[in-house]
Amino acid sequence: MPFAKKSLTLMMLSTGGLFVSSMTFANSDLTDEQKAVTATLPTIVIEAMADGDPIKTYVDYKQANVTRNGLDKKDIPQTIDTIDVSKYKLYGANDLSVMLQGTPGVSTSYDARNDGISIRGFNADTNDIYRDGIRESGQYRRSTANVERIEILKGPASVLYGRSAGGGVINMVTKVANFDSKSSVGAYVGSYENVGGTIDINKALDDNWAVRLVGEKSDTNSFRSGIGFNQEMLSPSVTYRSDDEKLLWSTEFTYDNLNRTPDRGPSYDNLPAGVSIKTGFAGSNDNIVDETKSFRTDVKYEFAPNWNFHWALSHRESFQDFDNFFGGTWCSATGLQNDGKKCDWQGKIRQSYAWQQTTNKTLMNTFDITGLFKTGVLEHKVMFGSDWSNEKREPILGNYSSGDKAGLYYRYVNPFNTSDSSLSSGWTTLNGSRPAETSHSQTDANSLSFFLQDLISLNEKYKMMLGVRYDSYDFSTNDVRNQSKRSYSDDSLSPNIGFAWQPIESQSFYTSYSKSFSPYGGRGLLGVSTSIDPSLYDAEPQFNEQYEIGVKSDWLDGRLNTQLSVYDITKNNIRYQPDAIERPNDWEVGQQQQSQGVEFSFIGQVLDNLYVRGGYGYTDATWKSDSRTTVKEEERLNGKKLSGISENTGNLFVRYLPVEKWYGELGATYVGSYFTSDKNTTKMPDWTRLDAAVGYKDDKWGATIAVNNLTDKEYWRSNSMPGTPRNYLLRMNYYF
């Protein structure tokens, strides 16, 4: 797509010209729809549906909270995907990365420590995952037990959220007390001793007060021997609304605990031929604990006709403790590794060892004001506000897999008989205690921002979106072990501009430009190094620029919704090490990455009793330039594909309702091939997984039986994790 950026620029300019030329003919009279107050929540109809409703997951939301402005999605000149979580709960999924498999433009990987999600070629784990608009930074696994839906705003979103990797933003919307949702209790049982129970009690006490309690308890094993986890989640909430419904206040608390035996076995290219993918490699003392406590209070108030005030305060604390062996390098009977290097642990997998205790804390205060007004013939739907946040991260790490401590503590495992294992000699001096820490740091990140966004209706057909955000931020790191400190402060201005042409109500064509920034190479919160050259901090922040064109459409009298988009993203000022081996503390700035692609998605009703949802994404993510001067020309990354990014992704789910209370579903998820490293030496094969389910739902009872991986296909969901073989889940719910 060498023409993409130039073409997109020309289309933006031409579209802008149409807007300007049409202003003279703008209609000064507003329609009834334009005069209406913009909603801040998706349509009540969807919200009121129970999770087991046969069509709930096949009806699109009109708005998305991730946009922060209450506007219809068709008025937003960027791609927005909304995924109802109950669709995946049907098959027993709880991980965010599993739920996003096959989503157009989204690549997922497995990491026992965090989610492993990339959007349009760029990693979202560090800065770009939110819950109810609050950044969930730091390293830990996220449960979706009390999540209503997942929203993805694709492309740079710094105008709304500040620092970002630039591929997109994920927002998880929590289930909170309301005046419409039903209550339910449920239980499920499935393959691999998967057992659990759920409660979702939502009660309107009167016209003003509602309370809700969402909870889940589960205990399950994996298809991999010796692997399993248990979960406890409890989330109470309360909501108040005034008699005139102009004031809405809600407060929610969530406690979530995941206790896991980590599954960090050998990668795809290190598992010897003949070893079953069902083999687990966890040691007897391997363990990971993820604990999260979060509190959020939220106020919405209509203080004047068409003007709304919103304020939210949130505090989140997460803790992760892991202690385990992981990975593994195979040594053949002839004393050779898979890459041809010599080894002396013949017939064994050699696993590395690490432990870590990480605390993440986020305090955020945010407010915004949205309103509608006119200047002459122009109508403005404006939002302005401010965000303040403090984020703390304290990792204490015992890393014996790399650096000067590598090789002290290994575990050797026979992959054909995992009970045949031994430890390296270094363990004998520990007497069963945990090895000493190798690093301990404390990072403190503060940010203050102000933002403004305006949707300008030039007439009934032409709209222009303008946005700008100013961020002031400072990061500081205290290296506790080495007793050294360093801080970094800067500011950034993030713009976006977009145009929409809506010739008829059901069609919205758009084009946009947006920019994101990521200070200190996107690693500010992970830690400002106390050892590298300070001049690196003075370099311009890493930033992404995106050009996008697309169309959002309604078909069949609004029953079917589609999105089609083309985009071009360039990431600039990437930090790199000219010589990571000889000069590990030297970094430079200047590399570029580029992602170009096409995405198409659809959801809705195509026949009286037939519903569909799915999409396809093509992502061409490459190293645009590699300016390192200390490596050979043939070793530079110019033109290489970005690691872990599937070129093709897609999914298709079809739900058929032959009679009123019964339904059947068949779905396919496709993940294309990708390279495991930026050097593009090993390529993972693509895969397609088929899933199916049958369900029943009446006013009181609901039941489903779902089959995941219907054909029992053997595949690898990522380089570090095989896909689950065929498995079953029976779920029953009582509604009241």
XYZ file of C-alpha atoms in Angstrom:
736
model
C 0.000 0.000 0.000
C 2.706 2.581 -0.973
C 0.035 4.977 -2.131
C -2.034 4.875 1.022
C -0.748 7.924 2.897
C -0.764 10.168 -0.170
C -4.231 8.995 -1.157
C -5.578 9.473 2.332
C -4.176 12.997 2.502
C -5.766 13.923 -0.834
C -9.106 12.479 0.229
C -8.995 14.466 3.466
C -8.260 17.682 1.619
C -10.942 17.072 -0.980
C -13.467 16.167 1.666
C -12.581 19.293 3.648
C -13.148 21.305 0.482
C -16.608 19.834 0.138
C -17.387 20.873 3.690
C -16.250 24.416 3.182
C -18.058 24.793 -0.128
C -21.271 23.448 1.372
C -21.347 25.899 4.284
C -23.052 28.491 2.143
C -25.934 26.114 1.586
C -26.120 24.847 5.171
C -29.571 24.428 6.594
C -29.980 26.599 9.683
C -33.004 24.655 10.945
C -32.178 21.768 13.238
C -34.031 18.495 13.036
C -35.777 17.056 16.070
C -33.016 14.458 16.334
C -30.332 17.186 16.370
C -32.176 19.062 19.100
C -32.299 15.988 21.325
C -29.884 15.634 24.178
C -27.064 13.232 23.349
C -27.139 10.080 25.437
C -24.172 9.129 27.572
C -24.939 5.432 27.633
C -25.776 2.873 24.939
C -29.392 2.221 24.167
C -31.532 1.047 27.051
C -32.867 -1.839 25.012
C -29.500 -3.586 24.904
C -28.618 -2.742 28.490
C -31.862 -4.276 29.727
C -31.297 -7.591 27.974
C -30.143 -10.488 30.136
C -26.789 -12.068 29.266
C -28.568 -15.166 28.017
C -30.866 -13.333 25.621
C -30.518 -15.031 22.215
C -29.955 -11.786 20.281
C -28.045 -9.659 22.822
C -24.632 -10.367 21.357
C -25.864 -9.739 17.801
C -27.205 -6.213 18.289
C -24.797 -3.305 18.012
C -24.534 -0.490 20.542
C -25.406 2.933 19.210
C -22.821 4.683 21.379
C -19.584 3.653 23.036
C -18.242 4.900 26.345
C -14.694 4.775 24.969
C -15.432 7.938 22.933
C -16.160 9.865 26.203
C -18.479 12.281 24.392
C -21.846 10.483 24.200
C -21.960 10.827 20.406
C -23.320 8.194 18.070
C -20.591 5.928 16.736
C -21.475 6.901 13.178
C -20.417 10.502 13.978
C -16.945 9.443 15.172
C -14.383 9.511 12.303
C -12.514 6.445 13.578
C -13.252 2.723 13.734
C -15.015 1.533 16.902
C -15.658 -2.133 17.701
C -17.962 -3.205 20.533
C -17.919 -6.795 21.786
C -20.506 -8.156 24.211
C -18.672 -10.296 26.761
C -21.569 -12.740 27.238
C -20.838 -14.053 23.734
C -17.516 -15.453 24.973
C -18.709 -16.459 28.430
C -20.876 -18.930 26.562
C -17.672 -20.855 25.712
C -16.024 -20.372 29.104
C -13.551 -17.645 28.067
C -12.316 -15.269 30.780
C -9.059 -13.877 29.373
C -9.223 -10.617 27.442
C -6.745 -11.915 24.864
C -8.911 -14.985 24.139
C -12.015 -12.858 23.682
C -10.261 -10.646 21.142
C -8.937 -13.501 18.973
C -9.936 -12.980 15.357
C -11.056 -9.372 15.864
C -10.075 -7.466 12.708
C -6.704 -5.772 13.153
C -6.090 -7.278 16.603
C -3.261 -9.726 17.311
C -3.103 -11.644 20.577
C -0.410 -13.677 22.273
C -0.126 -15.644 25.476
C 1.859 -14.368 28.428
C 1.197 -15.686 31.904
C 1.970 -12.232 33.304
C -0.244 -9.936 31.190
C -2.706 -9.869 28.297
C -0.581 -9.867 25.145
C -2.729 -7.649 22.870
C -1.688 -5.560 19.848
C -3.990 -3.287 17.835
C -3.138 -2.370 14.253
C 0.408 -3.592 14.806
C 1.223 -1.898 18.120
C 1.198 -3.309 21.634
C -1.649 -2.173 23.889
C -0.578 -3.798 27.171
C 1.506 -0.998 28.655
C -0.777 2.034 28.402
C -3.885 1.334 26.366
C -6.202 -0.912 28.392
C -8.876 0.864 30.437
C -11.742 -0.061 32.708
C -14.583 2.459 32.671
C -12.244 5.063 31.182
C -9.528 4.615 33.837
C -6.098 3.431 32.662
C -5.142 -0.007 33.994
C -1.385 0.274 33.718
C 1.121 -2.208 35.025
C 1.768 -5.890 34.777
C -1.044 -8.254 35.786
C -3.727 -10.478 34.293
C -7.202 -8.985 34.034
C -10.349 -10.905 34.787
C -13.494 -10.147 32.792
C -15.844 -11.664 35.355
C -17.842 -8.443 35.910
C -17.360 -6.874 32.490
C -20.442 -6.034 30.407
C -18.716 -5.293 27.100
C -15.369 -4.520 25.501
C -14.953 -1.400 23.368
C -12.029 -0.803 21.002
C -11.287 2.654 19.606
C -8.778 1.971 16.840
C -5.937 4.261 15.957
C -4.217 7.009 17.989
C -6.429 8.337 20.789
C -4.218 10.746 22.730
C -6.802 13.538 22.416
C -9.053 11.501 24.702
C -6.579 9.500 26.813
C -3.099 10.989 26.734
C -0.041 8.802 26.259
C -0.594 5.797 24.030
C 1.193 3.237 21.879
C -0.967 4.523 19.046
C -2.649 1.389 17.737
C -5.873 1.849 19.663
C -7.529 1.892 23.069
C -9.454 -0.900 24.813
C -12.135 0.042 27.331
C -13.880 -2.564 29.476
C -17.299 -1.471 30.744
C -18.169 -2.806 34.200
C -21.579 -4.081 35.252
C -23.030 -1.519 37.696
C -26.372 -1.014 39.398
C -29.137 0.268 37.110
C -32.909 0.373 36.869
C -33.388 -2.028 33.957
C -31.175 -5.123 34.153
C -32.564 -8.433 35.375
C -30.986 -10.537 38.119
C -29.605 -14.021 37.703
C -27.773 -16.845 39.429
C -25.938 -19.464 37.466
C -23.598 -22.401 37.454
C -21.410 -24.064 34.859
C -19.427 -27.242 34.444
C -17.131 -28.278 31.616
C -14.096 -30.117 30.394
C -10.897 -30.280 32.441
C -12.825 -30.066 35.718
C -14.083 -26.578 34.931
C -16.602 -25.727 37.659
C -17.982 -22.364 38.682
C -20.911 -20.292 39.845
C -22.086 -16.729 39.209
C -24.418 -14.223 40.805
C -25.718 -11.004 39.297
C -28.285 -9.434 41.624
C -29.588 -6.092 40.330
C -32.400 -4.502 42.325
C -34.202 -1.188 41.937
C -35.091 -0.292 45.542
C -37.359 2.519 44.370
C -37.407 5.152 41.631
C -34.212 6.729 42.980
C -31.946 3.930 44.251
C -30.609 0.714 42.744
C -28.057 -1.782 44.029
C -26.143 -4.577 42.340
C -23.891 -7.422 43.390
C -21.884 -9.307 40.759
C -19.765 -12.263 41.785
C -18.036 -15.319 40.383
C -16.220 -18.287 41.896
C -14.471 -20.812 39.694
C -11.967 -23.619 39.847
C -10.613 -25.288 36.749
C -7.747 -27.268 35.355
C -6.125 -26.890 31.971
C -5.771 -29.390 29.142
C -2.067 -29.194 30.054
C -1.093 -31.570 32.849
C -0.521 -29.921 36.224
C -1.923 -26.531 35.142
C -4.958 -24.849 36.656
C -6.346 -21.782 38.390
C -9.062 -20.617 40.723
C -10.782 -17.256 40.777
C -12.792 -15.188 43.222
C -14.499 -11.972 42.165
C -16.979 -9.764 44.013
C -18.266 -6.413 42.786
C -20.979 -4.457 44.701
C -22.332 -1.162 43.345
C -24.996 1.424 44.104
C -26.684 3.981 41.856
C -28.809 7.035 42.636
C -30.859 9.120 40.212
C -32.878 12.209 40.996
C -36.610 12.458 40.496
C -36.114 14.619 37.419
C -33.434 12.148 36.159
C -30.952 14.972 35.679
C -28.528 13.611 38.287
C -27.042 10.127 38.086
C -24.489 8.941 40.678
C -22.933 5.488 40.895
C -20.216 3.925 43.023
C -18.635 0.544 42.429
C -15.995 -1.600 44.139
C -14.339 -4.698 42.683
C -12.217 -7.325 44.354
C -10.644 -9.864 42.011
C -8.224 -12.653 42.874
C -6.652 -15.120 40.435
C -4.450 -17.882 41.847
C -2.736 -19.797 39.083
C -0.256 -22.497 38.329
C 1.571 -20.728 35.502
C 1.741 -22.309 32.084
C 5.085 -21.082 30.729
C 6.419 -24.135 28.935
C 8.709 -24.389 25.887
C 7.816 -22.320 22.865
C 6.604 -23.664 19.544
C 10.103 -23.946 18.087
C 11.596 -25.512 21.251
C 9.130 -28.347 21.828
C 10.686 -31.564 20.500
C 8.844 -33.590 17.896
C 6.672 -36.266 19.457
C 5.927 -34.358 22.671
C 2.196 -33.858 23.184
C 0.909 -30.282 23.416
C -0.975 -31.514 26.508
C 2.293 -31.827 28.413
C 2.652 -29.302 31.241
C 6.056 -28.119 32.451
C 5.227 -26.326 35.702
C 7.265 -27.179 38.771
C 5.716 -28.186 42.077
C 6.215 -24.720 43.589
C 5.402 -22.621 40.498
C 2.669 -20.113 41.259
C 1.223 -16.757 40.172
C -1.155 -14.629 42.234
C -3.013 -11.666 40.705
C -5.048 -9.532 43.109
C -6.931 -6.382 42.153
C -8.932 -3.926 44.239
C -10.622 -1.013 42.542
C -12.998 1.745 43.615
C -14.805 4.183 41.333
C -17.407 6.858 41.933
C -19.074 8.635 39.047
C -21.462 11.600 38.776
C -23.401 12.778 35.720
C -25.514 15.925 35.981
C -27.576 17.817 33.394
C -27.161 21.357 34.710
C -28.828 23.059 31.740
C -30.760 21.938 28.655
C -28.334 20.056 26.389
C -25.439 20.566 28.834
C -24.028 17.781 31.019
C -21.315 17.636 33.662
C -19.417 14.411 34.353
C -16.946 13.740 37.175
C -15.248 10.509 38.178
C -12.763 9.517 40.850
C -11.064 6.151 40.736
C -8.442 4.268 42.715
C -7.048 0.918 41.645
C -4.432 -1.278 43.219
C -3.150 -4.500 41.718
C -0.538 -6.927 42.942
C 1.195 -9.754 41.099
C 3.493 -12.331 42.664
C 5.030 -14.961 40.451
C 7.722 -17.534 41.155
C 8.362 -20.078 38.449
C 10.491 -21.737 35.833
C 9.614 -20.821 32.290
C 10.363 -21.340 28.620
C 12.946 -23.939 27.902
C 15.657 -24.841 25.407
C 15.774 -28.368 23.985
C 19.078 -30.241 23.744
C 19.032 -33.277 21.470
C 20.724 -36.594 22.130
C 23.521 -35.452 19.843
C 24.157 -32.361 21.992
C 22.692 -29.763 19.658
C 20.016 -27.102 20.164
C 17.416 -26.458 17.496
C 19.513 -23.542 16.197
C 22.565 -25.788 15.805
C 24.457 -24.541 18.855
C 26.147 -27.099 21.109
C 24.634 -28.017 24.498
C 25.438 -30.406 27.339
C 22.034 -31.271 28.810
C 21.192 -33.977 26.305
C 17.603 -35.210 26.234
C 16.328 -32.411 28.453
C 14.571 -29.059 28.279
C 16.516 -26.393 30.177
C 14.164 -23.888 31.821
C 15.071 -20.449 33.123
C 13.961 -19.112 36.479
C 12.588 -15.789 37.729
C 10.411 -14.389 40.484
C 8.731 -11.022 40.782
C 6.471 -9.070 43.122
C 4.872 -6.040 41.485
C 2.489 -3.493 42.963
C 0.596 -1.101 40.673
C -1.467 1.803 42.000
C -3.521 4.304 40.003
C -5.409 7.321 41.321
C -7.334 9.315 38.737
C -9.606 12.333 38.874
C -11.390 13.402 35.724
C -14.187 15.713 34.687
C -15.722 16.814 31.433
C -18.569 18.990 30.219
C -20.528 18.185 27.081
C -23.012 20.473 25.460
C -24.814 21.565 22.329
C -24.985 25.097 20.979
C -25.142 27.045 17.703
C -22.985 29.727 16.105
C -24.924 31.044 13.155
C -25.751 28.114 10.901
C -23.242 25.814 12.608
C -24.223 23.359 15.344
C -21.586 22.363 17.892
C -21.535 19.255 20.074
C -18.609 20.142 22.288
C -16.703 18.381 25.066
C -13.998 19.898 27.228
C -12.435 18.676 30.418
C -9.388 17.728 32.401
C -7.672 14.557 33.656
C -5.253 14.220 36.550
C -3.608 10.950 37.433
C -0.936 9.495 39.656
C 0.433 6.055 38.832
C 2.886 4.122 40.956
C 4.685 0.917 40.072
C 7.056 -1.033 42.297
C 8.548 -4.210 40.819
C 10.888 -6.342 42.918
C 12.515 -8.859 40.617
C 14.737 -11.850 40.897
C 15.763 -12.286 37.258
C 18.022 -15.237 36.650
C 17.225 -15.651 32.964
C 19.294 -12.797 31.495
C 22.034 -10.363 32.428
C 24.924 -11.157 34.745
C 22.764 -13.509 36.873
C 21.802 -15.812 34.005
C 22.717 -19.413 34.470
C 22.737 -19.566 38.257
C 19.417 -21.390 38.573
C 18.126 -23.766 35.916
C 15.665 -26.632 35.847
C 16.215 -29.589 33.523
C 13.120 -31.541 32.423
C 12.681 -34.626 30.276
C 9.819 -33.522 27.959
C 8.772 -37.135 27.398
C 8.548 -37.762 31.154
C 8.297 -34.517 33.145
C 8.716 -36.351 36.470
C 12.309 -36.869 35.355
C 13.689 -33.449 36.307
C 16.616 -31.926 38.176
C 17.901 -28.547 39.354
C 21.234 -26.902 38.632
C 23.879 -26.948 41.347
C 23.237 -23.366 42.417
C 20.054 -24.401 44.225
C 21.877 -26.463 46.829
C 23.177 -23.367 48.657
C 19.687 -21.842 49.063
C 18.244 -24.503 51.379
C 14.815 -24.132 49.800
C 14.619 -20.328 50.099
C 13.909 -17.862 47.262
C 17.012 -16.466 45.514
C 17.910 -12.866 46.262
C 16.387 -9.974 44.355
C 18.306 -8.665 41.351
C 16.447 -5.378 40.958
C 14.072 -3.212 42.954
C 12.690 0.050 41.641
C 9.913 2.517 42.420
C 8.350 4.505 39.580
C 6.030 7.454 40.073
C 4.146 8.995 37.129
C 2.065 12.181 37.351
C 0.088 13.746 34.547
C -2.252 16.708 34.143
C -4.155 17.276 30.925
C -6.786 19.505 29.367
C -8.744 18.529 26.286
C -11.289 19.986 23.887
C -13.287 18.271 21.176
C -15.981 19.716 18.923
C -18.287 17.981 16.439
C -19.393 20.746 14.075
C -22.473 20.100 11.936
C -22.109 22.249 8.848
C -25.534 21.078 7.714
C -27.504 17.848 7.935
C -24.993 15.998 5.732
C -21.536 17.378 6.546
C -19.778 17.250 9.901
C -16.285 18.077 11.079
C -14.564 16.794 14.217
C -11.798 18.887 15.777
C -9.890 17.914 18.898
C -6.811 18.912 20.836
C -5.258 17.865 24.132
C -2.429 19.265 26.209
C -0.554 16.892 28.535
C 2.017 17.751 31.159
C 3.720 14.751 32.706
C 6.682 13.731 34.789
C 8.132 10.311 35.517
C 10.600 9.496 38.253
C 12.349 6.280 39.175
C 14.124 5.338 42.358
C 16.533 2.428 41.948
C 16.358 1.072 45.483
C 19.199 -1.448 45.173
C 21.661 0.946 43.536
C 20.436 4.007 45.470
C 20.085 6.164 42.381
C 17.229 8.359 41.179
C 16.257 10.074 37.962
C 13.227 12.011 36.765
C 11.893 13.120 33.407
C 9.354 15.874 32.682
C 7.848 17.155 29.466
C 4.589 18.120 27.811
C 2.815 17.251 24.595
C 0.091 18.576 22.298
C -2.117 16.002 20.561
C -4.487 16.995 17.730
C -7.060 15.207 15.631
C -9.293 16.269 12.780
C -11.966 14.368 10.928
C -14.755 14.876 8.432
C -17.972 12.948 7.917
C -20.336 13.027 4.970
C -23.750 11.490 5.610
C -25.712 11.730 2.333
C -28.511 9.672 3.902
C -29.136 8.720 7.522
C -27.920 5.152 7.029
C -24.535 5.979 5.464
C -21.621 7.867 7.024
C -18.391 8.338 5.036
C -15.455 9.725 6.979
C -11.790 10.615 6.845
C -9.516 11.607 9.711
C -6.041 12.418 10.952
C -4.992 11.657 14.531
C -1.786 11.691 16.533
C -0.610 10.008 19.706
C 2.437 10.447 21.891
C 4.385 8.083 24.093
C 7.063 9.687 26.276
C 10.377 8.033 26.844
C 9.837 5.460 24.144
C 6.559 4.317 25.648
C 8.275 3.111 28.810
C 7.814 6.039 31.168
C 5.681 4.139 33.639
C 7.808 1.010 33.342
C 10.751 2.990 34.618
C 13.071 5.830 33.716
C 16.482 4.248 33.533
C 19.021 5.630 35.992
C 21.999 4.451 33.933
C 21.516 5.422 30.284
C 22.527 8.688 28.636
C 20.291 11.517 29.982
C 20.227 13.155 26.542
C 17.741 10.467 25.514
C 15.114 12.162 27.651
C 15.455 15.405 25.725
C 14.618 13.759 22.426
C 11.150 14.232 20.969
C 8.687 11.686 22.384
C 7.805 8.635 20.386
C 4.628 9.409 18.458
C 2.183 7.827 16.017
C 0.334 9.515 13.160
C -2.683 7.919 11.501
C -4.603 8.709 8.334
C -7.887 6.840 8.019
C -10.844 6.740 5.647
C -13.954 4.634 6.042
C -17.695 4.223 5.880
C -20.202 3.176 8.551
C -23.468 1.835 7.215
C -26.888 0.609 8.284
C -28.731 -1.886 6.086
C -32.065 -3.670 6.091
C -33.871 -0.859 7.910
C -31.122 -0.615 10.499
C -31.040 -4.311 11.390
C -27.522 -4.832 9.965
C -24.541 -2.564 10.723
C -21.208 -2.565 8.857
C -17.864 -0.748 9.092
C -15.166 -0.497 6.417
C -11.908 1.390 6.970
C -8.465 1.887 5.420
C -5.634 3.270 7.535
C -1.964 4.191 7.541
C -0.071 4.548 10.863
C 3.569 5.575 11.222
C 5.432 5.288 14.544
C 8.333 7.739 14.856
C 11.307 8.277 17.180
C 11.540 4.702 18.378
C 14.302 4.142 20.940
C 16.853 1.451 20.124
C 20.196 0.060 21.307
C 22.954 0.419 18.694
C 24.944 -2.344 20.399
C 22.929 -4.187 23.044
C 25.807 -6.578 23.902
C 28.871 -4.330 24.130
C 27.060 -1.090 25.127
C 23.858 -2.163 26.937
C 23.324 1.269 28.509
C 23.559 3.220 25.242
C 20.348 4.097 23.462
C 19.529 6.205 20.425
C 16.380 7.598 18.830
C 15.250 7.421 15.243
C 13.766 4.159 14.040
C 10.354 4.041 12.350
C 7.583 1.452 12.080
C 4.576 1.542 9.778
C 1.252 -0.251 9.757
C -1.165 -0.128 6.826
C -4.360 -2.064 6.614
C -7.989 -2.616 5.768
C -10.729 -3.658 8.210
C -14.323 -4.711 7.687
C -16.846 -5.722 10.332
C -20.576 -6.439 10.491
C -23.257 -7.279 13.038
C -27.006 -7.709 12.954
C -30.031 -9.518 11.604
C -30.044 -10.683 7.973
C -33.248 -12.777 8.032
C -36.185 -13.037 10.410
C -34.466 -15.783 12.398
C -30.829 -15.463 11.324
C -28.187 -13.224 12.938
C -24.537 -12.697 12.009
C -21.480 -10.949 13.356
C -17.822 -10.964 12.337
C -15.211 -9.236 10.255
C -11.866 -9.366 8.490
C -8.685 -7.373 8.934
C -5.531 -7.076 6.827
C -2.513 -5.637 8.654
C 0.806 -4.909 6.953
C 3.057 -3.898 9.879
C 6.747 -3.411 9.067
C 9.962 -1.721 10.105
C 9.981 1.356 7.904
C 13.531 2.306 8.787
C 16.390 0.972 10.885
C 19.068 3.600 11.344
C 21.498 1.584 13.469
C 25.064 2.099 12.312
C 26.735 -0.590 14.398
C 25.102 -3.583 12.715
C 25.713 -5.081 9.316
C 23.494 -3.907 6.492
C 21.984 -7.373 6.092
C 21.084 -7.436 9.806
C 19.072 -4.233 9.743
C 15.334 -4.551 10.091
C 14.296 -2.367 7.142
C 11.212 -3.891 5.536
C 10.947 -6.718 8.087
C 7.536 -7.603 9.484
C 6.823 -6.623 13.083
C 6.948 -9.654 15.345
C 3.740 -11.186 16.672
C 1.450 -9.378 14.217
C -0.843 -11.506 12.062
C -1.278 -10.167 8.552
C -4.812 -11.574 8.368
C -7.407 -11.900 11.140
C -11.114 -12.581 11.018
C -14.122 -14.249 12.513
C -17.676 -15.182 11.569
C -20.461 -16.225 13.938
C -23.955 -17.173 12.810
C -26.884 -17.632 15.184
C -30.122 -19.310 14.068
C -33.407 -19.114 15.997
C -35.731 -21.820 14.560
C -38.338 -21.255 17.276
C -38.880 -18.582 19.887
C -36.908 -20.047 22.822
C -34.232 -22.140 21.100
C -31.141 -21.138 19.142
C -28.040 -22.632 17.601
C -24.708 -20.989 16.836
C -21.735 -21.817 14.645
C -18.603 -19.697 14.601
C -15.179 -19.617 12.969
C -12.121 -17.730 14.243
C -9.145 -17.206 11.929
C -5.659 -16.010 12.937
C -3.107 -15.650 10.174
C 0.554 -16.534 10.264
C 3.136 -14.234 11.845
C 6.834 -14.054 12.663
C 8.033 -14.689 16.211
C 10.880 -12.144 16.042
C 11.689 -8.944 14.187
C 14.433 -10.811 12.333
C 11.634 -12.876 10.691
C 13.411 -16.213 11.122
C 10.530 -18.324 12.505
C 6.963 -18.093 11.269
C 3.956 -19.413 13.147
C 1.348 -21.208 11.036
C -2.135 -19.782 10.635
C -5.154 -21.510 12.119
C -8.939 -21.614 12.001
C -11.032 -22.777 14.947
C -14.695 -23.777 14.772
C -17.012 -23.345 17.768
C -20.663 -24.296 18.179
C -23.413 -23.940 20.753
C -27.080 -24.738 21.374
C -29.127 -22.682 23.811
C -32.535 -22.284 25.433
C -33.950 -19.159 27.083
C -37.370 -18.313 28.503
C -38.462 -15.750 31.093
C -36.998 -17.694 34.011
C -34.462 -20.219 32.784
C -31.569 -20.327 30.384
C -29.230 -23.129 29.410
C -26.457 -23.572 26.859
C -24.095 -26.306 25.843
C -21.080 -25.064 23.924
C -18.312 -26.880 22.105
C -15.035 -25.033 21.679
C -12.727 -26.258 18.890
C -15.417 -28.403 17.336
C -13.055 -30.290 14.998
C -10.428 -30.874 17.723
C -7.834 -29.046 15.663
C -4.268 -28.979 17.001
C -2.918 -25.438 16.743
C -0.840 -22.854 18.591
C -2.684 -19.719 19.690
C 0.730 -18.047 20.061
C 4.403 -18.972 20.006
C 4.271 -19.792 23.723
C 0.895 -21.546 24.042
C -0.941 -24.321 22.145
C -4.636 -23.943 21.546
C -7.074 -25.865 23.701
C -8.316 -29.166 22.201
C -12.029 -29.831 21.831
C -13.809 -28.979 25.077
C -17.346 -28.592 26.366
C -19.175 -26.224 28.703
C -22.686 -26.579 30.124
C -24.083 -23.393 31.612
C -27.433 -22.879 33.391
C -28.980 -19.663 34.704
C -32.087 -18.659 36.589
C -33.400 -15.132 35.889
C -35.617 -13.037 38.118
